[in-house]
Every structure is written in structure tokens, then in C-alpha cells.
XYZ file of C-alpha atoms in Angstrom:
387
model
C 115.618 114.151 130.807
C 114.334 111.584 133.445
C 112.399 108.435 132.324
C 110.729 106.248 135.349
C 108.219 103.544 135.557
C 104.769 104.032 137.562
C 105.122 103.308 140.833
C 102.499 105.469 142.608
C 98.779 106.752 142.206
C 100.670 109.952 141.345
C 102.563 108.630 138.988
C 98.901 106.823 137.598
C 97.590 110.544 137.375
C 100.644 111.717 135.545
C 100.345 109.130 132.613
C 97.077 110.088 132.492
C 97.985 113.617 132.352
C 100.543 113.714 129.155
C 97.847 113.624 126.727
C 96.217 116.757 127.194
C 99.704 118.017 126.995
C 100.210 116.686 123.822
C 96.857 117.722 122.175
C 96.555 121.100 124.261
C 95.602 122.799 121.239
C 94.342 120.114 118.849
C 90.577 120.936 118.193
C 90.752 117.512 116.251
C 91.501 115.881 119.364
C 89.029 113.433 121.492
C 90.470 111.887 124.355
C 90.198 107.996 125.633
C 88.353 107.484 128.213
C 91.090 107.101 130.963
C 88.772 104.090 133.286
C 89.157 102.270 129.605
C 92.772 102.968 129.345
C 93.560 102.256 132.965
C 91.696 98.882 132.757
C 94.350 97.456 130.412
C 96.871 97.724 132.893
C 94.850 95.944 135.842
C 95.484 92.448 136.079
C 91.510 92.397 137.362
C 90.091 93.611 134.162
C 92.811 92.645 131.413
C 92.936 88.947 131.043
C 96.132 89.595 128.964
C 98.015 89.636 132.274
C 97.504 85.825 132.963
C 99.411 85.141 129.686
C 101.547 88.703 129.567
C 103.565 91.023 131.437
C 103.866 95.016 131.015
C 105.520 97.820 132.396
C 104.475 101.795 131.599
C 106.965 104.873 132.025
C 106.483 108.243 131.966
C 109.684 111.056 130.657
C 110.053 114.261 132.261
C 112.652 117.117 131.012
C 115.239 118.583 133.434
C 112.518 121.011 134.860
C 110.249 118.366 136.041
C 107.785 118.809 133.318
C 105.896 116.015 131.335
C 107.075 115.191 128.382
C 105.876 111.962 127.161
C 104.905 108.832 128.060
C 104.809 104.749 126.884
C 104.237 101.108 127.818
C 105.923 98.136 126.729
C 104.116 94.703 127.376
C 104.927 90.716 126.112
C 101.687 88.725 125.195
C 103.562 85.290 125.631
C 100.695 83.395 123.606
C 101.224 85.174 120.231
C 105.082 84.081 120.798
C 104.551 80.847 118.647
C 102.854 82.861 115.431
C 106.335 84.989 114.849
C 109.197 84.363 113.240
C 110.773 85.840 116.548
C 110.094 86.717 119.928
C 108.089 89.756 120.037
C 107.040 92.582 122.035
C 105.017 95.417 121.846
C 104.728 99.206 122.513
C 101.874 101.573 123.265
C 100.039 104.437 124.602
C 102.894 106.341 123.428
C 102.645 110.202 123.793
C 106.006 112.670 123.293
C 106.923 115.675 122.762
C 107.977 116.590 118.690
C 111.461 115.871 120.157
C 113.672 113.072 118.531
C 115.852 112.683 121.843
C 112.545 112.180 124.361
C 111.221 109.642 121.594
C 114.741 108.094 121.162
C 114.869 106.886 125.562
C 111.004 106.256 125.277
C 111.678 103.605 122.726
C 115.399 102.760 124.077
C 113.840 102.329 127.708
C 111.123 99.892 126.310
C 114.044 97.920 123.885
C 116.148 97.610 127.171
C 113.154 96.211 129.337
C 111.937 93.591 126.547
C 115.204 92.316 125.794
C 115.606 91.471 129.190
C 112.943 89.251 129.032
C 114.229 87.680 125.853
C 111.939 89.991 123.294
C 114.263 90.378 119.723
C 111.603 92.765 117.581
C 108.960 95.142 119.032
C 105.857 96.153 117.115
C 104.043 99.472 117.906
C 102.055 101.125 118.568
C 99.991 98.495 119.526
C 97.723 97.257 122.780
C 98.353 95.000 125.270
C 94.900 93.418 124.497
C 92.725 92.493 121.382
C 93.503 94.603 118.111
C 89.980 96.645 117.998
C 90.980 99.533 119.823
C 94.452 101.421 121.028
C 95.934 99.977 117.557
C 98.456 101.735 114.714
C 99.884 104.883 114.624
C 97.742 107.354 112.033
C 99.572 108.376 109.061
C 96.531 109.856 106.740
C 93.232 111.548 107.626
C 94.177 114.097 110.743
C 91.467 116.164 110.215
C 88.694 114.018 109.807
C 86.465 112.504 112.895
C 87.491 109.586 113.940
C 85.824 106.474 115.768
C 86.038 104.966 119.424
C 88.814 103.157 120.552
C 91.000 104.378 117.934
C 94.222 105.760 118.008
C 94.624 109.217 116.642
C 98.104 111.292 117.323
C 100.151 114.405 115.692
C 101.675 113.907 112.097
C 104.976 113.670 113.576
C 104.570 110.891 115.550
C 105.135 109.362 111.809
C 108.881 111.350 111.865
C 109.499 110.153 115.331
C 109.035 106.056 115.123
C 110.886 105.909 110.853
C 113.410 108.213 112.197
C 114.493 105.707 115.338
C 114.275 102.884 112.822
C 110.617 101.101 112.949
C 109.743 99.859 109.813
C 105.808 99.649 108.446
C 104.804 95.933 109.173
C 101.584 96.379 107.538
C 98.620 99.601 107.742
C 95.094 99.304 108.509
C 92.756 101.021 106.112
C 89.753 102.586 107.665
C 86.922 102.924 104.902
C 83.866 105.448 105.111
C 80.621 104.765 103.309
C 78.369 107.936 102.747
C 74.491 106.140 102.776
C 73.845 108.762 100.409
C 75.523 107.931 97.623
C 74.444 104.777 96.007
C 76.535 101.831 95.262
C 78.286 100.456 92.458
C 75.927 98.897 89.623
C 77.558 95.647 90.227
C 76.848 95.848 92.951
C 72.878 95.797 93.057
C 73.702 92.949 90.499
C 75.412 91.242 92.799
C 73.042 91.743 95.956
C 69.998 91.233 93.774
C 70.825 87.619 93.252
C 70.872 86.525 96.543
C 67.533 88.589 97.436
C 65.919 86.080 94.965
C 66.554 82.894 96.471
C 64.556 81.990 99.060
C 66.334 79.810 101.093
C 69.065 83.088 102.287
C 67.501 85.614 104.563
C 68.652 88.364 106.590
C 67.413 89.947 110.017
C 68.842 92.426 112.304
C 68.741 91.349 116.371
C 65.853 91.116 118.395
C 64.731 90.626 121.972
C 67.412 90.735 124.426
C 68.831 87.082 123.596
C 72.004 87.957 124.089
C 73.693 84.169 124.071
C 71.801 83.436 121.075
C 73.504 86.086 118.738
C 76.551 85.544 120.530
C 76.792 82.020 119.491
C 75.459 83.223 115.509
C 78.849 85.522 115.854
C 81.494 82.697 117.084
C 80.063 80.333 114.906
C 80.724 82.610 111.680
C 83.681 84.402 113.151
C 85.735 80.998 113.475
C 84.802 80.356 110.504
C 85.925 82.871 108.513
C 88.851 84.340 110.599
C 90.608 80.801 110.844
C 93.025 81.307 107.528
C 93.850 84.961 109.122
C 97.452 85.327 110.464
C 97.906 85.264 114.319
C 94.141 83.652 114.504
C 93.191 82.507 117.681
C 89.738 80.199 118.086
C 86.802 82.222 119.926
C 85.075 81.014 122.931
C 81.430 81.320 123.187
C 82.363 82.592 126.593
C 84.473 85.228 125.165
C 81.249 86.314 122.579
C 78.628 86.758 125.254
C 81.350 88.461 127.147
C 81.543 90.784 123.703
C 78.252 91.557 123.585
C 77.328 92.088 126.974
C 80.106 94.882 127.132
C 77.899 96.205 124.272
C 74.949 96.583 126.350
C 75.400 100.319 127.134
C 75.503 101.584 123.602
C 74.001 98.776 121.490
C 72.102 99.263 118.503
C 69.973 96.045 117.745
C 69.405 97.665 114.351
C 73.375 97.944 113.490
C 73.588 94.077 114.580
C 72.886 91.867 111.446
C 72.877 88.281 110.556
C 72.204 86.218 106.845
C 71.074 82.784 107.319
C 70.859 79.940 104.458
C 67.903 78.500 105.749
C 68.458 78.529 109.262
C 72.111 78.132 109.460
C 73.953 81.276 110.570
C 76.549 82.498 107.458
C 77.436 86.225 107.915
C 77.112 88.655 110.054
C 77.547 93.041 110.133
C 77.820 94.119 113.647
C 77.972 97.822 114.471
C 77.487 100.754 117.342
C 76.572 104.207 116.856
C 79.717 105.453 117.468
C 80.505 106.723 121.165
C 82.777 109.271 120.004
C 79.963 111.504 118.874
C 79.154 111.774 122.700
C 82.508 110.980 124.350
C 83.743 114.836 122.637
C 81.559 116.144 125.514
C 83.176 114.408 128.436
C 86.833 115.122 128.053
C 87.944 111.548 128.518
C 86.541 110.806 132.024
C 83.698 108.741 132.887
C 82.970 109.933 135.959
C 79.050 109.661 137.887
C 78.917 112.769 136.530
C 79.719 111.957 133.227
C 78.093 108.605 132.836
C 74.688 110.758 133.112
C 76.166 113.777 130.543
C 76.988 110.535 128.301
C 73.419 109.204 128.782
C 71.951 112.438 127.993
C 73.506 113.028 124.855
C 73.033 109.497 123.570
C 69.264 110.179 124.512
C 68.760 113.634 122.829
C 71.371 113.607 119.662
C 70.344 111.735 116.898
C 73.380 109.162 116.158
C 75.053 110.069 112.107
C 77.780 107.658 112.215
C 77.814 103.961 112.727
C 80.832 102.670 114.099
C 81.410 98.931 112.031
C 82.849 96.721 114.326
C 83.526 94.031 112.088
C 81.673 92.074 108.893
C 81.972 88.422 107.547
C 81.162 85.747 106.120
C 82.023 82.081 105.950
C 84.436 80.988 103.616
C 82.082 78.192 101.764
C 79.595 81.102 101.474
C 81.989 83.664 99.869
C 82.135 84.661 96.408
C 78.399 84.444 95.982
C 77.573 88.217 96.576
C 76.222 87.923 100.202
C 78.414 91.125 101.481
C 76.492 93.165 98.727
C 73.393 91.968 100.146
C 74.058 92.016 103.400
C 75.363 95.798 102.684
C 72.447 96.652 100.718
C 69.625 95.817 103.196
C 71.852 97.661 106.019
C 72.294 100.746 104.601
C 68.450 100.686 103.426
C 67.337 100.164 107.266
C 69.913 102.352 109.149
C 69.377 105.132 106.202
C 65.553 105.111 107.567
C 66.546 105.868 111.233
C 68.835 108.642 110.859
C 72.644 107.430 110.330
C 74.196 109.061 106.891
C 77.848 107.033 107.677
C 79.209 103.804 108.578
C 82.859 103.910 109.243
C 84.413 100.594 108.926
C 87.691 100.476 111.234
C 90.573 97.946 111.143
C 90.990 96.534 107.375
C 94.683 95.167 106.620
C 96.370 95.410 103.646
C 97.278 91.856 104.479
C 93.765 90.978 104.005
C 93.373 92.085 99.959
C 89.522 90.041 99.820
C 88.257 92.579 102.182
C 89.869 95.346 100.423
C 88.215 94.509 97.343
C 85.221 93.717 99.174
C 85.145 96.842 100.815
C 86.465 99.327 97.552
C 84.995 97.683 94.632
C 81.696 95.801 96.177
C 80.451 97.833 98.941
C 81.519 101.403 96.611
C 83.478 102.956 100.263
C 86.749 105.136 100.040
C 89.871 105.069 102.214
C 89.275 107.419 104.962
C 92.297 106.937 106.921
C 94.990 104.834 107.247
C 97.286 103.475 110.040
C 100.483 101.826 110.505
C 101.908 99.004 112.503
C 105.499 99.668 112.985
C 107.797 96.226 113.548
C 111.393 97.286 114.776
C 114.424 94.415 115.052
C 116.693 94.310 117.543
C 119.427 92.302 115.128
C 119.483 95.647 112.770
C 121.102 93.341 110.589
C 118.751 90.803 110.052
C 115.942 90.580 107.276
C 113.073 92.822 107.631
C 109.941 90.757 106.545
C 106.380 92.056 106.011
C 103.390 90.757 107.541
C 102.088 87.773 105.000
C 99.515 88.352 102.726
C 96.775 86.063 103.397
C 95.956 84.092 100.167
């Protein structure tokens, strides 16, 4: 077997390739859009690069054919948060061969140690955690959402057998609209409905900036005990939602207000997969309009939740069962039967319990983060619960 790094437009179109290689006959299967995937690797279009450095390689067996591919990258800001100096590993594609895994991950090892790495996590992206993010470990045969990562069931086999170790899975939770909530629930949602001074409303107009800064504000808020947590720019939220343009929903983008001060917010897409099946992962000229179509003339089922919150002084009080409630009233009226809520850690037990006992939704997948030591004698420690 030969492992090298990219060093050519060739090479580029070969990384590229692997997947379809991978998931030749896996009906199950809907590829990344490759433009999206390639971004993250241009210093142009991935800010990560100013504060980062990554390197991708691609493994081909002793006849010259693909066999797998990965990328190993340093985000040198998240250095300080971890109780060592940590790397990471993605867009990892093999073969269901232990040896081609084995110099994928041995080749990455090798190149972050040199740069003074002493654990990897993977499989992760070299950019924020909403998309390219865990490895898939339950719910193969169910559809899954943009941006996330699905793979074969022995990708599981391939990173425990080498010696990664689960840092902590991500839940992903799908409500049917159909089925009606908890009793508690209405209890709960009910009580904020009567007071007058909290409302809710859903966006309107094209004032971008405006629900941009209603996000940040809540979203610093409430993310600020989280592990890792980084302060958001209002540059970096108009930048969000601008990116959202294309296949924004203003009815999937929520806010509750006490009085007029922004608390909580639900913001979700109709999810992109449900049209990106048609365009076998490139977003061509040619594809942009085939995308367009279809998001014109099929009727969107599935709402993709992005993410939910609420401020910490306004938790506790029931506003996620009324912000749920009045959601999945309006979006139930316009055609969507599921919202599919992505990316919930089992480091983060409130929104758990938020999400199984208060808003009545049932695990429909989960993922894993994998941490692997270099030291394999050293203490393995979990991600920390957040209190």
C-alpha cells in the first residue's frame, strides 16, 4: 500500500473520488457536496487556516487503486481548553481493511506529533462542529440531515480496533409533528402562553442584522458554561445567516421575547438533503438549477434544527415547551411532518432532558467522537459533563 499527501489537482480529484468507492452500492448513501468539502481546505474560504494548519492524504493498494482517504489538521486556538495538545482527524474514507485504516491513522499520528500534537480526536472537522462531525454508530438506515457525517458500520470496528476511545456521542433526536407531546408538557408551555409580557414570532422582512444580533445575544448567553465555548461575533452571526440565504425558511427561524428583550431562539432549514439526493454531490451550474427546481416543486417534510436555546436566567420556566409548541403548530400547517434536531451531547444532560422528556422526541441516531492518546499509558478522561 502507498499513502501520499495531495499535491496536485489530480490528486484533488482523487480525494474526491474515494467516496463513491466506498458507498458504490449503499442506496442509504447521499454524498457531500464536494465545493463544500473542498472549501475547508482553502485558506480563502476556511478562516480556520489563520489559526490552524492541515494536511490530507489519500492510500492506494499495490495496484494503484483507491483505497481510502483522510486529513489531519491542528486548530491552535482550542489548544488552551485541553488537558493536552490536540489534533484532529477527518474526512476519513477506507476500505473494511484494518491494515489501510491502521497507516491512515499512523500517517496522521506521525504528522501531528511532529508538530507537538499528544491526543487526536476524530472524526472531526477542521472548522465549526455543525457539520463533517462524529463517526455514526446507530441509525444506518434511516435519512439523515445536511452536513452530517454518515459512513459503513465498520468504520466503528476500524477506529476501537486501532485504539480510539469514545470521548463523548452526539444524539440526534427526531420529532414526528404528528404525534402530540407529553401532557407535561402542554402544562408546561401553557404557562408561559398566559403571561403577557413573553411572546414569540418567527422572522420577517429580510432584516437580516437584526435577527442576527437576537441570535448572538442569546447564543452567548446560553452557550458560555459549555466546554470549549468560544464568544460569537455579531460579524460571525450575519455571516451565519447570510450563508442561509439560499435555503432559508423565515418560518423555521423563531425568537421568544420577555417584553422586548430577546431570550430564546429555534432556528431551522428545510433540510437540503431532501434535494441534494438528486445531485450526486456536485454543485455544478447545472446542478445549482436541478437544486432550485426541486426546492421549488417538492414540498419540504423534514426540518433540519440547527440549534435551540435559551438564556440561562430564563431556563427552568417552560419556555422550550412553548417555544416547541407554537413551532410545531405553524410548520405542521405548511407541510413539514419532522424536525430532526442534530448535534446534542451527552455532555450536555439539560438538553437531553429537554429534548426526551419536554419536547416528547426519540433518539434517532447517535454519533461518536473518538479521542486517541499518544502516551497509551496515560489516563483516558471523558469529555466533562457540564453541570
Amino acid at each position: 500500500m502507498n499513502i501520499s499527501t495531495i499535491s496536485s489537482k489530480n490528486d484533488i480529484k482523487e480525494f474526491h473520488e474515494i467516496p463513491y468507492i466506498i458507498y458504490k452500492n449503499n442506496k442509504n448513501w447521499i454524498p457531500h457536496i464536494k465545493q463544500e468539502v473542498e472549501a475547508i481546505f482553502n485558506p480563502l474560504k476556511n478562516k480556520f487556516h489563520s489559526h490552524g494548519e492541515i494536511e490530507r492524504f489519500i492510500l492506494k493498494d499495490e495496484n494503484n487503486n483507491l483505497i481510502g482517504r483522510i486529513a489531519a489538521f491542528i486548530d491552535n486556538r482550542k489548544q488552551e481548553e485541553q488537558p493536552q495538545p490536540t489534533g484532529g482527524i477527518g474526512f476519513f474514507e477506507c476500505i473494511n481493511n484494518q491494515q489501510a485504516a491502521d497507516i491512515l491513522f499512523n500517517t496522521c499520528i506521525k504528522w501531528l506529533k511532529k508538530r507537538g500534537m499528544k491526543a487526536v480526536d476524530g472524526p472531526i472537522n477542521f472548522g465549526e462542529r455543525n457539520k463533517y462531525w462524529g463517526l455514526l454508530i446507530e441509525g444506518f438506515e434511516k435519512h439523515y440531515v445536511h452536513g452530517q457525517n454518515y459512513n459503513p458500520k465498520y468504520y466503528k470496528v476500524l477506529f476501537e480496533n486501532f485504539g480510539f476511545k469514545k470521548y463523548f456521542n452526539q444524539h440526534v433526536y427526531c420529532k414526528d409533528l404528528s404525534i402530540p407531546y407529553p401532557e407535561k408538557f402542554y402544562e408546561r408551555s401553557n404557562r408561559i402562553f398566559n403571561r403577557k409580557n413573553f411572546h414569540f414570532d418567527h422572522m420577517r422582512g429580510n432584516d437580516f442584522k437584526k435577527y442576527a444580533k437576537y441570535f448572538v445575544e442569546i447564543y452567548n448567553e446560553g452557550w458560555k458554561t459549555h466546554h470549549g465555548f468560544k464568544e460569537m461575533k455579531l460579524e460571525h452571526g450575519e455571516k451565519m445567516f447570510n450563508k442561509m440565504k439560499s435555503v432559508i425558511d423565515k418560518k423555521l427561524l423563531w425568537f421568544g421575547f420577555y417584553e422586548d428583550i430577546p431570550i430564546c431562539f429555534f432556528i431551522g432549514i428545510p433540510d437540503p438533503n431532501q434535494y441534494l439526493k438528486f445531485i450526486n454531490g456536485d454543485l455544478n451550474i447545472f446542478n445549482k438549477l436541478k437544486f432550485a427546481y426541486y426546492q421549488k416543486t417538492k414540498i419540504s417534510r423534514i426540518c433540519a434544527a440547527l440549534v435551540f436555546g435559551v438564556k440561562p436566567k430564563f431556563q427552568k420556566l417552560g419556555l422550550e415547551s412553548a417555544l416547541a409548541d407554537i413551532v410545531t403548530k405553524r410548520i405542521s400547517k405548511v407541510g413539514y411532518t419532522h424536525v430532526v434536531q442534530t448535534w446534542v451531547g451527552d455532555f450536555n444532560p439539560k438538553m437531553i432532558k429537554v429534548c426526551e422528556n419536554f419536547l416528547g422526541s426519540d433518539i434517532y441516531q447517535k454519533l461518536t467522537t473518538y479521542r486517541y492518546l499518544f502516551n497509551r499509558e496515560a489516563k483516558f478522561i471523558a469529555c466533562p459533563i457540564i453541570k
